[in-house]
């Protein structure tokens, strides 16, 4: 029986949106993936990994939770970053529930205070997920939890580890209890609303983030240039899907680093991405990567609009 056709003696379906918000690196995307039990959003140890609102849909018999994974809130220095922060702020204003993630392994600072003020402005229900508790001794958690309790802003404070899954079931129960009743927002068979091409570009970018450091992770993006399905009958012969993608960098020196000596760096990114994509798409993939020098792309409104459109809606 579908979740949106409750029987006479059944509770009406629960359905609502949950914005996962917080500072960069708090673990929002890791939590999204943990809640969905699927790798939907990309994750890295670099801040500012997520650049858009990523929609993840959790459907159960009792209804539907629609998660918005959002970019970490930071001081934006480029047009792209201003958009990122806007996606986060719009999400927290639009969602039925705001779930603020705080990193328990970092001491409470001005960025956390800023997040509290921001979340304090919304009218909807607020929940605090204190993440990365696997890195912190229990007695040290208490003063941190006290700060959030004293703010009197949160209906619940739940310590979790999005990495190990500890406490995530409790958090999910709290979210189910908090969402309103109503019709499902999406087809319950959907995990997300984003096109495969966007998810593929993201997964390639994740491999770039994994091997780069300093300014490179921030000034790189991935564009799918060409997507070629096997010809009719080709898929049966195990012919690959052919994906041609560009990795944009801002400076010639960055291109040199990404290509690497003798092309080694780009080759290893390509191999890691291809293996991941084959598993994700469950079919053979041929992947060609090209590093392109595109000065100032983070300020380029046309390119940013194209990237935004690639999310689909
Ligand atoms: N030890 C530990 N690490 C975690 C936990 N949750 C996330 N991480 C790590 O923290 C880093 C950042 O995780 P993300 O999920 O990308 O964080 P995010 O909040 O989505 O970051 P942005 O998209 O950049 O805002 C990654 O290295 C994760 O593996 C956790 O509960 N425990
Ligand atoms: Mg993220």
Coordinates of C-alpha atoms and ligand atoms in Angstrom, one line a residue:
X1 CA 0.0 0.0 0.0
X2 CA 1.3 3.5 -0.8
X3 CA 2.1 5.8 2.0
X4 CA -0.2 8.4 0.7
X5 CA -3.3 6.2 0.7
X6 CA -3.7 5.5 4.4
X7 CA -6.4 3.1 5.3
X8 CA -9.3 4.0 7.6
X9 CA -7.6 3.1 10.8
X10 CA -4.2 4.4 9.9
X11 CA -2.5 7.6 10.9
X12 CA -2.5 10.3 8.2
X13 CA 0.9 10.4 6.3
X14 CA 3.6 12.6 7.7
X15 CA 5.2 14.8 5.1
X16 CA 7.6 17.8 5.4
X17 CA 10.9 19.4 4.5
X18 CA 14.0 19.4 6.7
X19 CA 16.8 21.8 6.1
X20 CA 20.2 20.6 7.2
X21 CA 22.2 23.7 7.9
X22 CA 25.4 24.7 9.6
X23 CA 28.9 25.9 9.2
X24 CA 31.1 24.4 6.4
X25 CA 32.4 20.9 7.3
X26 CA 29.9 20.3 10.1
X27 CA 28.9 17.0 8.5
X28 CA 25.6 17.9 6.8
X29 CA 26.2 15.9 3.6
X30 CA 27.4 12.9 5.6
X31 CA 24.2 13.1 7.7
X32 CA 22.0 13.3 4.5
X33 CA 23.7 10.2 3.2
X34 CA 23.3 8.4 6.5
X35 CA 19.6 9.3 6.8
X36 CA 19.0 8.0 3.2
X37 CA 21.3 5.0 3.6
X38 CA 22.6 6.0 0.2
X39 CA 25.5 8.1 -1.1
X40 CA 23.7 11.0 -2.7
X41 CA 25.7 14.1 -1.7
X42 CA 29.5 14.3 -2.1
X43 CA 31.6 14.6 1.1
X44 CA 35.1 15.9 1.6
X45 CA 37.4 17.0 4.4
X46 CA 37.6 20.4 2.8
X47 CA 35.1 23.1 3.8
X48 CA 32.6 24.5 1.2
X49 CA 32.1 21.1 -0.5
X50 CA 28.4 21.4 -1.1
X51 CA 27.5 24.3 -3.4
X52 CA 23.8 23.9 -4.0
X53 CA 20.7 22.8 -2.3
X54 CA 20.7 19.0 -2.6
X55 CA 17.3 17.4 -2.2
X56 CA 17.2 13.9 -0.7
X57 CA 13.9 12.1 -0.2
X58 CA 13.2 9.5 2.5
X59 CA 9.9 7.7 2.0
X60 CA 8.5 5.2 4.5
X61 CA 5.1 3.7 5.2
X62 CA 4.5 6.6 7.6
X63 CA 5.2 9.3 5.1
X64 CA 8.1 11.3 3.6
X65 CA 10.9 13.5 4.9
X66 CA 12.4 15.7 2.2
X67 CA 15.9 16.8 3.2
X68 CA 17.6 19.9 2.0
X69 CA 21.4 19.5 2.3
X70 CA 22.8 23.0 2.0
X71 CA 26.2 24.7 1.6
X72 CA 28.0 25.6 4.8
X73 CA 27.3 29.2 5.9
X74 CA 30.5 31.3 5.5
X75 CA 31.6 34.8 4.7
X76 CA 31.3 34.9 0.9
X77 CA 34.1 36.4 -1.2
X78 CA 32.9 35.5 -4.6
X79 CA 29.7 35.6 -6.6
X80 CA 29.5 31.8 -6.4
X81 CA 29.9 31.9 -2.6
X82 CA 27.2 34.5 -2.3
X83 CA 24.9 32.1 -4.1
X84 CA 25.9 29.3 -1.9
X85 CA 25.0 31.2 1.3
X86 CA 21.8 32.3 -0.3
X87 CA 20.8 28.6 -1.0
X88 CA 21.4 27.8 2.6
X89 CA 19.5 30.8 4.0
X90 CA 16.6 30.2 1.5
X91 CA 16.4 26.6 2.6
X92 CA 16.3 27.3 6.2
X93 CA 13.5 29.8 5.7
X94 CA 11.5 27.5 3.5
X95 CA 11.7 24.3 5.4
X96 CA 9.2 23.0 7.9
X97 CA 12.0 22.0 10.2
X98 CA 15.5 23.4 10.6
X99 CA 18.1 21.0 11.7
X100 CA 21.2 22.9 12.7
X101 CA 24.4 20.8 12.7
X102 CA 27.2 21.8 15.0
X103 CA 30.6 20.2 15.0
X104 CA 31.2 19.0 18.6
X105 CA 34.9 18.5 17.9
X106 CA 35.5 22.2 17.4
X107 CA 35.1 24.8 20.1
X108 CA 32.1 27.1 20.0
X109 CA 33.1 30.3 18.1
X110 CA 31.8 33.4 16.4
X111 CA 30.7 31.3 13.4
X112 CA 28.5 29.1 15.7
X113 CA 27.1 32.2 17.3
X114 CA 26.2 33.6 13.8
X115 CA 24.5 30.3 12.9
X116 CA 22.4 30.5 16.1
X117 CA 21.3 34.0 15.3
X118 CA 20.4 33.0 11.8
X119 CA 18.4 30.0 12.8
X120 CA 16.8 32.0 15.6
X121 CA 15.1 34.1 13.0
X122 CA 13.0 31.3 11.5
X123 CA 9.6 30.6 12.8
X124 CA 9.5 26.8 12.2
X125 CA 10.6 24.1 14.5
X126 CA 14.3 23.9 15.3
X127 CA 16.4 20.9 16.2
X128 CA 20.0 20.8 17.1
X129 CA 22.2 17.9 16.0
X130 CA 25.5 17.9 17.8
X131 CA 27.7 16.0 15.3
X132 CA 31.0 14.2 15.4
X133 CA 30.5 13.0 19.0
X134 CA 32.7 10.0 18.1
X135 CA 35.7 12.5 18.4
X136 CA 34.8 13.9 21.8
X137 CA 34.8 12.5 25.3
X138 CA 31.3 12.5 26.8
X139 CA 32.0 14.9 29.7
X140 CA 33.2 17.5 27.1
X141 CA 29.9 17.4 25.3
X142 CA 27.8 18.6 28.2
X143 CA 29.0 22.3 28.3
X144 CA 28.5 22.4 24.5
X145 CA 25.0 21.1 24.8
X146 CA 24.3 23.6 27.6
X147 CA 25.1 26.5 25.3
X148 CA 22.4 25.3 22.9
X149 CA 20.0 24.5 25.7
X150 CA 20.4 28.0 27.2
X151 CA 19.5 29.6 23.9
X152 CA 16.0 28.0 24.4
X153 CA 15.7 27.8 20.6
X154 CA 15.6 24.1 20.0
X155 CA 12.8 21.7 20.5
X156 CA 15.4 18.9 20.8
X157 CA 19.2 18.5 21.1
X158 CA 20.4 15.2 19.8
X159 CA 24.1 14.1 19.9
X160 CA 25.0 12.2 16.8
X161 CA 27.8 10.8 14.7
X162 CA 26.9 11.1 11.1
X163 CA 30.0 9.0 10.3
X164 CA 29.3 6.0 12.5
X165 CA 25.5 6.5 12.5
X166 CA 25.3 6.8 16.3
X167 CA 22.2 8.7 17.4
X168 CA 21.0 9.1 13.8
X169 CA 18.0 6.8 14.4
X170 CA 17.0 9.0 17.4
X171 CA 17.4 12.1 15.3
X172 CA 15.2 10.6 12.6
X173 CA 12.5 9.7 15.1
X174 CA 12.5 13.3 16.4
X175 CA 12.2 14.5 12.8
X176 CA 9.3 12.1 12.1
X177 CA 7.6 13.4 15.2
X178 CA 8.1 17.0 14.2
X179 CA 6.9 17.0 10.6
X180 CA 3.3 17.9 9.9
X181 CA 0.7 15.6 8.3
X182 CA 0.0 16.1 4.7
X183 CA 0.2 14.8 1.1
X184 CA 3.6 13.4 0.0
X185 CA 5.7 16.0 -1.8
X186 CA 7.3 13.6 -4.2
X187 CA 6.8 10.2 -5.8
X188 CA 7.9 7.8 -3.0
X189 CA 10.1 5.9 -5.4
X190 CA 12.4 8.9 -5.9
X191 CA 15.6 9.3 -3.9
X192 CA 16.3 12.8 -5.4
X193 CA 15.1 15.2 -8.0
X194 CA 18.5 16.0 -9.5
X195 CA 19.4 14.7 -13.0
X196 CA 22.1 12.0 -13.3
X197 CA 24.4 14.4 -15.1
X198 CA 24.5 16.7 -12.1
X199 CA 25.2 13.9 -9.7
X200 CA 27.9 12.6 -12.0
X201 CA 29.6 16.0 -12.2
X202 CA 29.5 16.2 -8.4
X203 CA 31.1 12.7 -8.0
X204 CA 33.9 13.7 -10.3
X205 CA 34.4 16.9 -8.3
X206 CA 34.5 14.8 -5.2
X207 CA 37.5 12.9 -6.6
X208 CA 39.2 16.3 -7.4
X209 CA 38.6 17.5 -3.8
X210 CA 40.1 14.3 -2.4
X211 CA 43.5 14.9 -4.0
X212 CA 43.8 18.7 -3.9
X213 CA 44.6 21.3 -1.2
X214 CA 45.1 25.0 -0.6
X215 CA 43.1 27.1 -3.0
X216 CA 42.5 24.4 -5.6
X217 CA 39.4 22.8 -4.0
X218 CA 37.7 26.2 -3.8
X219 CA 38.5 27.3 -7.3
X220 CA 37.6 24.1 -9.2
X221 CA 34.4 23.0 -10.8
X222 CA 33.3 20.2 -13.1
X223 CA 31.2 20.6 -16.3
X224 CA 29.7 17.7 -18.3
X225 CA 30.5 18.7 -21.9
X226 CA 29.1 15.7 -23.6
X227 CA 27.1 12.6 -22.6
X228 CA 26.9 9.9 -25.2
X229 CA 24.6 6.9 -24.7
X230 CA 25.6 3.7 -26.5
X231 CA 23.9 3.3 -29.9
X232 CA 20.7 1.2 -30.0
X233 CA 21.6 -2.3 -29.1
X234 CA 25.1 -1.2 -27.9
X235 CA 24.1 -1.4 -24.2
X236 CA 23.3 -5.1 -24.7
X237 CA 26.8 -5.6 -26.1
X238 CA 28.1 -3.9 -22.9
X239 CA 29.2 -0.8 -24.7
X240 CA 30.0 2.0 -22.3
X241 CA 28.2 5.3 -21.6
X242 CA 30.7 7.9 -22.7
X243 CA 31.1 11.0 -20.5
X244 CA 33.3 13.9 -21.5
X245 CA 33.9 16.4 -18.7
X246 CA 35.9 19.5 -18.1
X247 CA 37.5 20.5 -14.8
X248 CA 37.6 24.3 -14.6
X249 CA 40.5 26.0 -12.8
X250 CA 41.2 29.7 -12.4
X251 CA 44.9 29.9 -12.9
X252 CA 47.4 28.3 -15.3
X253 CA 49.4 27.0 -12.3
X254 CA 46.4 25.2 -11.0
X255 CA 46.0 23.5 -14.4
X256 CA 49.6 22.3 -14.1
X257 CA 49.0 20.9 -10.7
X258 CA 45.8 19.1 -11.7
X259 CA 47.3 17.5 -14.8
X260 CA 50.4 16.5 -12.8
X261 CA 53.7 15.3 -14.0
X262 CA 53.2 13.3 -17.2
X263 CA 49.5 13.5 -16.7
X264 CA 49.6 11.3 -13.6
X265 CA 47.3 13.4 -11.4
X266 CA 44.4 13.8 -13.9
X267 CA 44.8 10.1 -14.8
X268 CA 44.3 9.0 -11.2
X269 CA 41.4 11.3 -10.7
X270 CA 39.9 9.9 -13.9
X271 CA 40.3 6.3 -12.8
X272 CA 38.8 6.9 -9.3
X273 CA 35.9 8.8 -10.8
X274 CA 35.2 6.1 -13.5
X275 CA 35.2 3.3 -11.0
X276 CA 32.8 5.2 -8.7
X277 CA 30.6 6.2 -11.6
X278 CA 30.3 2.6 -12.8
X279 CA 29.2 1.5 -9.4
X280 CA 26.8 4.5 -9.1
X281 CA 25.3 4.1 -12.6
X282 CA 25.5 0.3 -12.6
X283 CA 26.9 0.2 -16.1
X284 CA 30.2 0.5 -18.0
X285 CA 31.5 4.0 -18.3
X286 CA 34.1 5.6 -20.5
X287 CA 35.3 8.9 -18.9
X288 CA 37.4 11.6 -20.5
X289 CA 38.5 14.5 -18.3
X290 CA 40.0 17.7 -19.6
X291 CA 41.4 20.5 -17.4
X292 CA 40.4 23.9 -18.7
X293 CA 41.8 27.3 -17.6
X294 CA 38.7 29.6 -17.1
X295 CA 39.8 32.7 -15.3
X296 CA 37.4 34.2 -12.8
X297 CA 34.7 31.5 -13.4
X298 CA 33.5 32.0 -9.8
X299 CA 32.4 35.5 -10.7
X300 CA 30.9 34.4 -14.1
X301 CA 27.1 34.8 -13.7
X302 CA 26.3 33.0 -17.0
X303 CA 28.4 30.0 -16.0
X304 CA 27.0 30.0 -12.5
X305 CA 23.5 30.1 -13.9
X306 CA 24.3 27.1 -16.2
X307 CA 25.6 25.2 -13.2
X308 CA 22.5 26.1 -11.2
X309 CA 20.2 24.9 -14.1
X310 CA 22.1 21.6 -14.2
X311 CA 20.5 20.7 -10.9
X312 CA 17.1 20.4 -12.5
X313 CA 14.0 21.3 -10.5
Ligands
LIG1 N1 34.7 11.8 12.9 C1 33.6 12.3 12.2 N2 33.8 12.9 11.1 C2 32.7 13.3 10.4 C3 31.4 13.1 11.0 N3 30.5 13.7 10.1 C4 31.2 14.2 9.1 N4 32.5 13.9 9.3 C5 33.6 14.3 8.4 O1 33.7 15.7 8.3 C6 34.1 16.1 7.0 C7 33.0 17.1 6.4 O2 31.9 16.3 6.1 P1 30.7 16.8 5.1 O3 29.6 15.9 5.3 O4 31.3 17.0 3.8 O5 30.4 18.2 5.8 P2 29.4 19.3 5.3 O6 28.8 20.0 6.5 O7 28.5 18.8 4.3 O8 30.4 20.3 4.6 P3 30.2 21.5 3.5 O9 29.4 20.9 2.4 O10 31.5 21.9 3.1 O11 29.4 22.6 4.2 C8 34.3 14.8 6.2 O12 35.7 14.5 6.3 C9 33.5 13.8 7.0 O13 33.9 12.5 6.8 C10 31.3 12.5 12.2 O14 30.2 12.3 12.8 N5 32.4 12.1 12.8
LIG2 MG1 28.2 19.3 2.3

